[in-house]
């Protein structure tokens, strides 16, 4: 998207629009003053001071106790200031003391409140968003509304944002070359490809969030994409198979809705919304927060990106920050996957900075950040209002940074290539990672809950084991290859001596993972069968027994999609420990 300035007030520093009212001690928003400020002296008939070109200048704010500022009024253009205290009477009015004497009691002066009490901003993190405002900022929200650009993605996303549900937002960084100083980045003349893509999933209970990076060189199938044109008409951009993921945006007129559809097509994850920005977003956002802390293990002197950093911690902003996230040659194996790790570390640092007390208690920084964020963003129409973006930020703020995980889609080198340039999904890990996100499973250890679950699962495997000849079990096929139940039955009876077993046919529903349900008095049988089958504690499900064909109680073994074959022990489910990840609260040095 173009990150050009949009909306009103581009020539005004937003931080200067909040003025302290000496009579109330509150900050007040003055976007477009209806009349010029009167001179500080307060003398009748005095002329407002002017600046260059005859433009009326604003006086400095008087101290709260300055009587001159309380008596001053302006009548330019017939407008009268409304901040004159009502208790002051016009000179000569009945009951006023003679000139030279003070009459009555002095008005009670309130002590100015701290800025953070006068204007309460709430911060949230979504890589490119930190918005929030108190009631006093209503008109400023209207101003920000004009900054945000929206795109109609039709049925590709959700029709609205729900604060009570889990949600997924696709964050897209394009390589579109717009704005001054960006000539050295991206593809010249490109409409913008999906250069950096992160799927941000936030759990329903807000206990955790996952930011899953999707490599731009991942080979995917791009589906047919209905696309709205500027004139309101719609066209279908034809799909294409076995191409790089970054082609899901820009090429052939594909819009962010097409990128959302491509994610759904290849991962099975429904994307609710998108937020898109180009190179300028990194520069403006990092400048708005006065820089982002980064760390590198070795000195960097990259001729292509022109990034120069010493070993150890540094602070980057603007052009230098953009160079940091664009650099490839100085990190890892100089590939896109290593660059993704660096970008994840950078975003974690940006999140910490945006949610820090130094930012949240500074009206000046927050206003600059709000301006930069809204001007940098293109979003879907369902979240196109500043109020909705604020709601998203508030929901994100509920997630502890230690429980915001950064991970990358599990991939392997493309086996079809001699010279390795692209990657494909790692089928041994990627499907289970996608299932974790679809099922709202945390990539981080939410400590107490995780510990209780692990302890309970481990306990199921501890204790005596019944002899194999005493194990009674019905075997059902719940998603494994056809015939798996019969082959497993034969293996158990012939190879393992589990003679009191039988084939129960197909299960009522398919399962992703194999389970063993048993009654409390069958725990010793369950432990024996778990040992034979290679079941983890999580696969054991305490419950009820069933009656087998002989009319005696039996356990139920349901073979899920993870079943590898008769006699092959079933691996424990993939969890966060098997996926390389980092969290937003940890500081790491790029290497």
PDB file of N, CA and C in Angstrom, residues 424-504:
ATOM      1  N   UNK A 424       9.302 -26.788   0.964  1.00  0.00           N
ATOM      2  CA  UNK A 424       7.964 -27.378   0.989  1.00  0.00           C
ATOM      3  C   UNK A 424       7.633 -27.724   2.435  1.00  0.00           C
ATOM      4  N   UNK A 425       6.357 -27.971   2.716  1.00  0.00           N
ATOM      5  CA  UNK A 425       5.940 -28.307   4.073  1.00  0.00           C
ATOM      6  C   UNK A 425       6.611 -29.587   4.547  1.00  0.00           C
ATOM      7  N   UNK A 426       7.029 -29.593   5.800  1.00  0.00           N
ATOM      8  CA  UNK A 426       7.527 -30.792   6.460  1.00  0.00           C
ATOM      9  C   UNK A 426       6.295 -31.565   6.941  1.00  0.00           C
ATOM     10  N   UNK A 427       5.926 -32.595   6.213  1.00  0.00           N
ATOM     11  CA  UNK A 427       4.675 -33.305   6.492  1.00  0.00           C
ATOM     12  C   UNK A 427       4.705 -34.058   7.822  1.00  0.00           C
ATOM     13  N   UNK A 428       5.872 -34.240   8.410  1.00  0.00           N
ATOM     14  CA  UNK A 428       5.938 -34.921   9.701  1.00  0.00           C
ATOM     15  C   UNK A 428       5.625 -33.986  10.859  1.00  0.00           C
ATOM     16  N   UNK A 429       5.679 -32.672  10.623  1.00  0.00           N
ATOM     17  CA  UNK A 429       5.440 -31.719  11.705  1.00  0.00           C
ATOM     18  C   UNK A 429       4.359 -30.681  11.388  1.00  0.00           C
ATOM     19  N   UNK A 430       4.343 -30.181  10.146  1.00  0.00           N
ATOM     20  CA  UNK A 430       3.472 -29.055   9.803  1.00  0.00           C
ATOM     21  C   UNK A 430       1.998 -29.321  10.088  1.00  0.00           C
ATOM     22  N   UNK A 431       1.429 -30.490   9.711  1.00  0.00           N
ATOM     23  CA  UNK A 431      -0.003 -30.691   9.970  1.00  0.00           C
ATOM     24  C   UNK A 431      -0.360 -30.592  11.446  1.00  0.00           C
ATOM     25  N   UNK A 432       0.512 -31.091  12.321  1.00  0.00           N
ATOM     26  CA  UNK A 432       0.219 -31.039  13.750  1.00  0.00           C
ATOM     27  C   UNK A 432       0.346 -29.620  14.295  1.00  0.00           C
ATOM     28  N   UNK A 433       1.265 -28.828  13.719  1.00  0.00           N
ATOM     29  CA  UNK A 433       1.368 -27.414  14.102  1.00  0.00           C
ATOM     30  C   UNK A 433       0.092 -26.678  13.712  1.00  0.00           C
ATOM     31  N   UNK A 434      -0.397 -26.931  12.503  1.00  0.00           N
ATOM     32  CA  UNK A 434      -1.633 -26.293  12.058  1.00  0.00           C
ATOM     33  C   UNK A 434      -2.809 -26.707  12.945  1.00  0.00           C
ATOM     34  N   UNK A 435      -2.831 -27.982  13.345  1.00  0.00           N
ATOM     35  CA  UNK A 435      -3.907 -28.456  14.230  1.00  0.00           C
ATOM     36  C   UNK A 435      -3.855 -27.740  15.578  1.00  0.00           C
ATOM     37  N   UNK A 436      -2.648 -27.490  16.083  1.00  0.00           N
ATOM     38  CA  UNK A 436      -2.516 -26.795  17.365  1.00  0.00           C
ATOM     39  C   UNK A 436      -3.148 -25.414  17.290  1.00  0.00           C
ATOM     40  N   UNK A 437      -2.911 -24.719  16.180  1.00  0.00           N
ATOM     41  CA  UNK A 437      -3.477 -23.377  16.024  1.00  0.00           C
ATOM     42  C   UNK A 437      -4.990 -23.452  15.839  1.00  0.00           C
ATOM     43  N   UNK A 438      -5.446 -24.375  15.014  1.00  0.00           N
ATOM     44  CA  UNK A 438      -6.901 -24.506  14.796  1.00  0.00           C
ATOM     45  C   UNK A 438      -7.643 -24.864  16.076  1.00  0.00           C
ATOM     46  N   UNK A 439      -6.979 -25.640  16.938  1.00  0.00           N
ATOM     47  CA  UNK A 439      -7.622 -26.082  18.181  1.00  0.00           C
ATOM     48  C   UNK A 439      -7.266 -25.204  19.375  1.00  0.00           C
ATOM     49  N   UNK A 440      -6.642 -24.036  19.110  1.00  0.00           N
ATOM     50  CA  UNK A 440      -6.373 -23.067  20.178  1.00  0.00           C
ATOM     51  C   UNK A 440      -5.404 -23.610  21.234  1.00  0.00           C
ATOM     52  N   UNK A 441      -4.431 -24.436  20.789  1.00  0.00           N
ATOM     53  CA  UNK A 441      -3.454 -25.009  21.713  1.00  0.00           C
ATOM     54  C   UNK A 441      -2.231 -24.097  21.791  1.00  0.00           C
ATOM     55  N   UNK A 442      -1.773 -23.824  22.998  1.00  0.00           N
ATOM     56  CA  UNK A 442      -0.659 -22.904  23.211  1.00  0.00           C
ATOM     57  C   UNK A 442       0.677 -23.513  22.802  1.00  0.00           C
ATOM     58  N   UNK A 443       1.552 -22.694  22.206  1.00  0.00           N
ATOM     59  CA  UNK A 443       2.912 -23.107  21.914  1.00  0.00           C
ATOM     60  C   UNK A 443       3.822 -22.866  23.119  1.00  0.00           C
ATOM     61  N   UNK A 444       3.342 -22.149  24.071  1.00  0.00           N
ATOM     62  CA  UNK A 444       4.129 -21.870  25.263  1.00  0.00           C
ATOM     63  C   UNK A 444       3.588 -22.671  26.435  1.00  0.00           C
ATOM     64  N   UNK A 445       4.370 -22.795  27.436  1.00  0.00           N
ATOM     65  CA  UNK A 445       3.919 -23.476  28.643  1.00  0.00           C
ATOM     66  C   UNK A 445       3.251 -22.474  29.566  1.00  0.00           C
ATOM     67  N   UNK A 446       1.933 -22.509  29.595  1.00  0.00           N
ATOM     68  CA  UNK A 446       1.210 -21.719  30.569  1.00  0.00           C
ATOM     69  C   UNK A 446       1.319 -22.552  31.842  1.00  0.00           C
ATOM     70  N   UNK A 447       2.231 -22.147  32.722  1.00  0.00           N
ATOM     71  CA  UNK A 447       2.902 -23.039  33.655  1.00  0.00           C
ATOM     72  C   UNK A 447       2.012 -23.953  34.482  1.00  0.00           C
ATOM     73  N   UNK A 448       1.124 -23.397  35.239  1.00  0.00           N
ATOM     74  CA  UNK A 448       0.393 -24.250  36.180  1.00  0.00           C
ATOM     75  C   UNK A 448      -0.485 -25.257  35.469  1.00  0.00           C
ATOM     76  N   UNK A 449      -1.205 -24.799  34.459  1.00  0.00           N
ATOM     77  CA  UNK A 449      -2.087 -25.697  33.730  1.00  0.00           C
ATOM     78  C   UNK A 449      -1.288 -26.798  33.053  1.00  0.00           C
ATOM     79  N   UNK A 450      -0.178 -26.412  32.414  1.00  0.00           N
ATOM     80  CA  UNK A 450       0.640 -27.385  31.709  1.00  0.00           C
ATOM     81  C   UNK A 450       1.246 -28.393  32.678  1.00  0.00           C
ATOM     82  N   UNK A 451       1.692 -27.890  33.827  1.00  0.00           N
ATOM     83  CA  UNK A 451       2.312 -28.768  34.814  1.00  0.00           C
ATOM     84  C   UNK A 451       1.298 -29.786  35.342  1.00  0.00           C
ATOM     85  N   UNK A 452       0.093 -29.328  35.633  1.00  0.00           N
ATOM     86  CA  UNK A 452      -0.944 -30.233  36.128  1.00  0.00           C
ATOM     87  C   UNK A 452      -1.268 -31.301  35.085  1.00  0.00           C
ATOM     88  N   UNK A 453      -1.368 -30.873  33.810  1.00  0.00           N
ATOM     89  CA  UNK A 453      -1.677 -31.826  32.757  1.00  0.00           C
ATOM     90  C   UNK A 453      -0.572 -32.865  32.625  1.00  0.00           C
ATOM     91  N   UNK A 454       0.666 -32.407  32.629  1.00  0.00           N
ATOM     92  CA  UNK A 454       1.789 -33.328  32.472  1.00  0.00           C
ATOM     93  C   UNK A 454       1.895 -34.287  33.649  1.00  0.00           C
ATOM     94  N   UNK A 455       1.695 -33.766  34.850  1.00  0.00           N
ATOM     95  CA  UNK A 455       1.759 -34.624  36.044  1.00  0.00           C
ATOM     96  C   UNK A 455       0.675 -35.698  35.987  1.00  0.00           C
ATOM     97  N   UNK A 456      -0.536 -35.283  35.584  1.00  0.00           N
ATOM     98  CA  UNK A 456      -1.647 -36.236  35.517  1.00  0.00           C
ATOM     99  C   UNK A 456      -1.388 -37.300  34.454  1.00  0.00           C
ATOM    100  N   UNK A 457      -0.857 -36.881  33.315  1.00  0.00           N
ATOM    101  CA  UNK A 457      -0.575 -37.831  32.240  1.00  0.00           C
ATOM    102  C   UNK A 457       0.540 -38.794  32.634  1.00  0.00           C
ATOM    103  N   UNK A 458       1.572 -38.257  33.264  1.00  0.00           N
ATOM    104  CA  UNK A 458       2.677 -39.117  33.698  1.00  0.00           C
ATOM    105  C   UNK A 458       2.210 -40.139  34.730  1.00  0.00           C
ATOM    106  N   UNK A 459       1.302 -39.727  35.606  1.00  0.00           N
ATOM    107  CA  UNK A 459       0.808 -40.618  36.663  1.00  0.00           C
ATOM    108  C   UNK A 459       0.050 -41.809  36.091  1.00  0.00           C
ATOM    109  N   UNK A 460      -0.577 -41.632  34.931  1.00  0.00           N
ATOM    110  CA  UNK A 460      -1.343 -42.726  34.338  1.00  0.00           C
ATOM    111  C   UNK A 460      -0.460 -43.898  33.922  1.00  0.00           C
ATOM    112  N   UNK A 461       0.798 -43.596  33.657  1.00  0.00           N
ATOM    113  CA  UNK A 461       1.720 -44.644  33.208  1.00  0.00           C
ATOM    114  C   UNK A 461       2.468 -45.304  34.359  1.00  0.00           C
ATOM    115  N   UNK A 462       2.315 -44.747  35.567  1.00  0.00           N
ATOM    116  CA  UNK A 462       3.035 -45.275  36.726  1.00  0.00           C
ATOM    117  C   UNK A 462       2.169 -46.275  37.484  1.00  0.00           C
ATOM    118  N   UNK A 463       2.775 -47.366  37.921  1.00  0.00           N
ATOM    119  CA  UNK A 463       2.041 -48.383  38.661  1.00  0.00           C
ATOM    120  C   UNK A 463       2.215 -49.765  38.052  1.00  0.00           C
ATOM    121  N   UNK A 464       1.553 -50.726  38.634  1.00  0.00           N
ATOM    122  CA  UNK A 464       1.684 -52.107  38.160  1.00  0.00           C
ATOM    123  C   UNK A 464       1.037 -52.287  36.794  1.00  0.00           C
ATOM    124  N   UNK A 465       1.526 -53.286  36.078  1.00  0.00           N
ATOM    125  CA  UNK A 465       0.992 -53.615  34.757  1.00  0.00           C
ATOM    126  C   UNK A 465       0.444 -55.038  34.797  1.00  0.00           C
ATOM    127  N   UNK A 466      -0.744 -55.212  34.308  1.00  0.00           N
ATOM    128  CA  UNK A 466      -1.355 -56.541  34.262  1.00  0.00           C
ATOM    129  C   UNK A 466      -0.648 -57.406  33.215  1.00  0.00           C
ATOM    130  N   UNK A 467      -0.653 -58.721  33.378  1.00  0.00           N
ATOM    131  CA  UNK A 467      -0.112 -59.594  32.325  1.00  0.00           C
ATOM    132  C   UNK A 467      -0.881 -59.394  31.024  1.00  0.00           C
ATOM    133  N   UNK A 468      -0.210 -59.549  29.914  1.00  0.00           N
ATOM    134  CA  UNK A 468      -0.845 -59.355  28.612  1.00  0.00           C
ATOM    135  C   UNK A 468      -2.064 -60.256  28.440  1.00  0.00           C
ATOM    136  N   UNK A 469      -1.994 -61.460  29.010  1.00  0.00           N
ATOM    137  CA  UNK A 469      -3.103 -62.410  28.867  1.00  0.00           C
ATOM    138  C   UNK A 469      -4.352 -61.947  29.598  1.00  0.00           C
ATOM    139  N   UNK A 470      -4.225 -60.961  30.493  1.00  0.00           N
ATOM    140  CA  UNK A 470      -5.382 -60.468  31.232  1.00  0.00           C
ATOM    141  C   UNK A 470      -5.968 -59.173  30.656  1.00  0.00           C
ATOM    142  N   UNK A 471      -5.353 -58.680  29.618  1.00  0.00           N
ATOM    143  CA  UNK A 471      -5.813 -57.424  29.010  1.00  0.00           C
ATOM    144  C   UNK A 471      -7.014 -57.702  28.103  1.00  0.00           C
ATOM    145  N   UNK A 472      -8.128 -57.064  28.383  1.00  0.00           N
ATOM    146  CA  UNK A 472      -9.328 -57.180  27.544  1.00  0.00           C
ATOM    147  C   UNK A 472      -9.527 -55.854  26.807  1.00  0.00           C
ATOM    148  N   UNK A 473      -9.592 -55.882  25.492  1.00  0.00           N
ATOM    149  CA  UNK A 473      -9.687 -54.644  24.716  1.00  0.00           C
ATOM    150  C   UNK A 473     -10.427 -54.866  23.403  1.00  0.00           C
ATOM    151  N   UNK A 474     -11.242 -53.891  23.028  1.00  0.00           N
ATOM    152  CA  UNK A 474     -11.864 -53.841  21.702  1.00  0.00           C
ATOM    153  C   UNK A 474     -11.087 -52.822  20.874  1.00  0.00           C
ATOM    154  N   UNK A 475     -10.727 -53.182  19.650  1.00  0.00           N
ATOM    155  CA  UNK A 475      -9.925 -52.315  18.777  1.00  0.00           C
ATOM    156  C   UNK A 475     -10.831 -51.715  17.712  1.00  0.00           C
ATOM    157  N   UNK A 476     -10.862 -50.369  17.626  1.00  0.00           N
ATOM    158  CA  UNK A 476     -11.674 -49.666  16.627  1.00  0.00           C
ATOM    159  C   UNK A 476     -10.775 -48.857  15.695  1.00  0.00           C
ATOM    160  N   UNK A 477     -11.230 -48.702  14.464  1.00  0.00           N
ATOM    161  CA  UNK A 477     -10.506 -47.856  13.515  1.00  0.00           C
ATOM    162  C   UNK A 477     -11.147 -46.467  13.508  1.00  0.00           C
ATOM    163  N   UNK A 478     -10.388 -45.464  13.983  1.00  0.00           N
ATOM    164  CA  UNK A 478     -10.914 -44.104  14.068  1.00  0.00           C
ATOM    165  C   UNK A 478     -10.180 -43.112  13.193  1.00  0.00           C
ATOM    166  N   UNK A 479      -9.772 -43.548  12.003  1.00  0.00           N
ATOM    167  CA  UNK A 479      -9.074 -42.640  11.093  1.00  0.00           C
ATOM    168  C   UNK A 479      -7.809 -43.212  10.503  1.00  0.00           C
ATOM    169  N   UNK A 480      -7.402 -44.391  10.959  1.00  0.00           N
ATOM    170  CA  UNK A 480      -6.218 -45.039  10.402  1.00  0.00           C
ATOM    171  C   UNK A 480      -6.544 -45.657   9.051  1.00  0.00           C
ATOM    172  N   UNK A 481      -5.527 -46.165   8.387  1.00  0.00           N
ATOM    173  CA  UNK A 481      -5.722 -46.803   7.080  1.00  0.00           C
ATOM    174  C   UNK A 481      -6.698 -47.977   7.221  1.00  0.00           C
ATOM    175  N   UNK A 482      -7.520 -48.175   6.212  1.00  0.00           N
ATOM    176  CA  UNK A 482      -8.497 -49.259   6.215  1.00  0.00           C
ATOM    177  C   UNK A 482      -7.814 -50.598   6.503  1.00  0.00           C
ATOM    178  N   UNK A 483      -8.391 -51.380   7.404  1.00  0.00           N
ATOM    179  CA  UNK A 483      -7.833 -52.683   7.766  1.00  0.00           C
ATOM    180  C   UNK A 483      -6.895 -52.639   8.947  1.00  0.00           C
ATOM    181  N   UNK A 484      -6.634 -51.432   9.486  1.00  0.00           N
ATOM    182  CA  UNK A 484      -5.678 -51.295  10.587  1.00  0.00           C
ATOM    183  C   UNK A 484      -6.154 -51.990  11.856  1.00  0.00           C
ATOM    184  N   UNK A 485      -7.455 -51.955  12.132  1.00  0.00           N
ATOM    185  CA  UNK A 485      -7.972 -52.580  13.349  1.00  0.00           C
ATOM    186  C   UNK A 485      -7.734 -54.093  13.318  1.00  0.00           C
ATOM    187  N   UNK A 486      -7.990 -54.740  12.187  1.00  0.00           N
ATOM    188  CA  UNK A 486      -7.804 -56.183  12.088  1.00  0.00           C
ATOM    189  C   UNK A 486      -6.333 -56.555  12.176  1.00  0.00           C
ATOM    190  N   UNK A 487      -5.472 -55.792  11.523  1.00  0.00           N
ATOM    191  CA  UNK A 487      -4.042 -56.082  11.577  1.00  0.00           C
ATOM    192  C   UNK A 487      -3.492 -55.893  12.990  1.00  0.00           C
ATOM    193  N   UNK A 488      -4.001 -54.872  13.681  1.00  0.00           N
ATOM    194  CA  UNK A 488      -3.559 -54.639  15.063  1.00  0.00           C
ATOM    195  C   UNK A 488      -4.025 -55.776  15.960  1.00  0.00           C
ATOM    196  N   UNK A 489      -5.253 -56.232  15.746  1.00  0.00           N
ATOM    197  CA  UNK A 489      -5.779 -57.346  16.528  1.00  0.00           C
ATOM    198  C   UNK A 489      -4.900 -58.590  16.361  1.00  0.00           C
ATOM    199  N   UNK A 490      -4.531 -58.880  15.121  1.00  0.00           N
ATOM    200  CA  UNK A 490      -3.679 -60.041  14.861  1.00  0.00           C
ATOM    201  C   UNK A 490      -2.323 -59.886  15.541  1.00  0.00           C
ATOM    202  N   UNK A 491      -1.775 -58.676  15.473  1.00  0.00           N
ATOM    203  CA  UNK A 491      -0.466 -58.427  16.106  1.00  0.00           C
ATOM    204  C   UNK A 491      -0.561 -58.621  17.614  1.00  0.00           C
ATOM    205  N   UNK A 492      -1.604 -58.068  18.233  1.00  0.00           N
ATOM    206  CA  UNK A 492      -1.750 -58.175  19.687  1.00  0.00           C
ATOM    207  C   UNK A 492      -1.910 -59.638  20.121  1.00  0.00           C
ATOM    208  N   UNK A 493      -2.700 -60.406  19.385  1.00  0.00           N
ATOM    209  CA  UNK A 493      -2.964 -61.789  19.780  1.00  0.00           C
ATOM    210  C   UNK A 493      -1.775 -62.704  19.522  1.00  0.00           C
ATOM    211  N   UNK A 494      -1.140 -62.557  18.353  1.00  0.00           N
ATOM    212  CA  UNK A 494      -0.072 -63.475  17.945  1.00  0.00           C
ATOM    213  C   UNK A 494       1.282 -63.076  18.523  1.00  0.00           C
ATOM    214  N   UNK A 495       1.604 -61.767  18.445  1.00  0.00           N
ATOM    215  CA  UNK A 495       2.942 -61.323  18.836  1.00  0.00           C
ATOM    216  C   UNK A 495       3.051 -60.948  20.308  1.00  0.00           C
ATOM    217  N   UNK A 496       1.975 -60.412  20.878  1.00  0.00           N
ATOM    218  CA  UNK A 496       2.062 -59.884  22.239  1.00  0.00           C
ATOM    219  C   UNK A 496       1.261 -60.682  23.271  1.00  0.00           C
ATOM    220  N   UNK A 497       0.498 -61.666  22.857  1.00  0.00           N
ATOM    221  CA  UNK A 497      -0.225 -62.501  23.788  1.00  0.00           C
ATOM    222  C   UNK A 497      -1.463 -61.879  24.391  1.00  0.00           C
ATOM    223  N   UNK A 498      -1.976 -60.814  23.755  1.00  0.00           N
ATOM    224  CA  UNK A 498      -3.209 -60.172  24.228  1.00  0.00           C
ATOM    225  C   UNK A 498      -4.371 -60.928  23.574  1.00  0.00           C
ATOM    226  N   UNK A 499      -4.663 -62.098  24.124  1.00  0.00           N
ATOM    227  CA  UNK A 499      -5.640 -62.998  23.490  1.00  0.00           C
ATOM    228  C   UNK A 499      -7.089 -62.578  23.734  1.00  0.00           C
ATOM    229  N   UNK A 500      -7.329 -61.800  24.783  1.00  0.00           N
ATOM    230  CA  UNK A 500      -8.698 -61.362  25.092  1.00  0.00           C
ATOM    231  C   UNK A 500      -8.987 -60.023  24.397  1.00  0.00           C
ATOM    232  N   UNK A 501      -8.837 -60.031  23.102  1.00  0.00           N
ATOM    233  CA  UNK A 501      -9.035 -58.813  22.306  1.00  0.00           C
ATOM    234  C   UNK A 501      -9.926 -59.142  21.121  1.00  0.00           C
ATOM    235  N   UNK A 502     -10.588 -58.112  20.570  1.00  0.00           N
ATOM    236  CA  UNK A 502     -11.481 -58.322  19.437  1.00  0.00           C
ATOM    237  C   UNK A 502     -11.585 -57.058  18.597  1.00  0.00           C
ATOM    238  N   UNK A 503     -12.025 -57.243  17.364  1.00  0.00           N
ATOM    239  CA  UNK A 503     -12.173 -56.146  16.412  1.00  0.00           C
ATOM    240  C   UNK A 503     -13.548 -55.512  16.598  1.00  0.00           C
ATOM    241  N   UNK A 504     -13.568 -54.224  16.916  1.00  0.00           N
ATOM    242  CA  UNK A 504     -14.826 -53.520  17.130  1.00  0.00           C
ATOM    243  C   UNK A 504     -15.319 -52.775  15.910  1.00  0.00           C
TER     244      UNK A 504
END
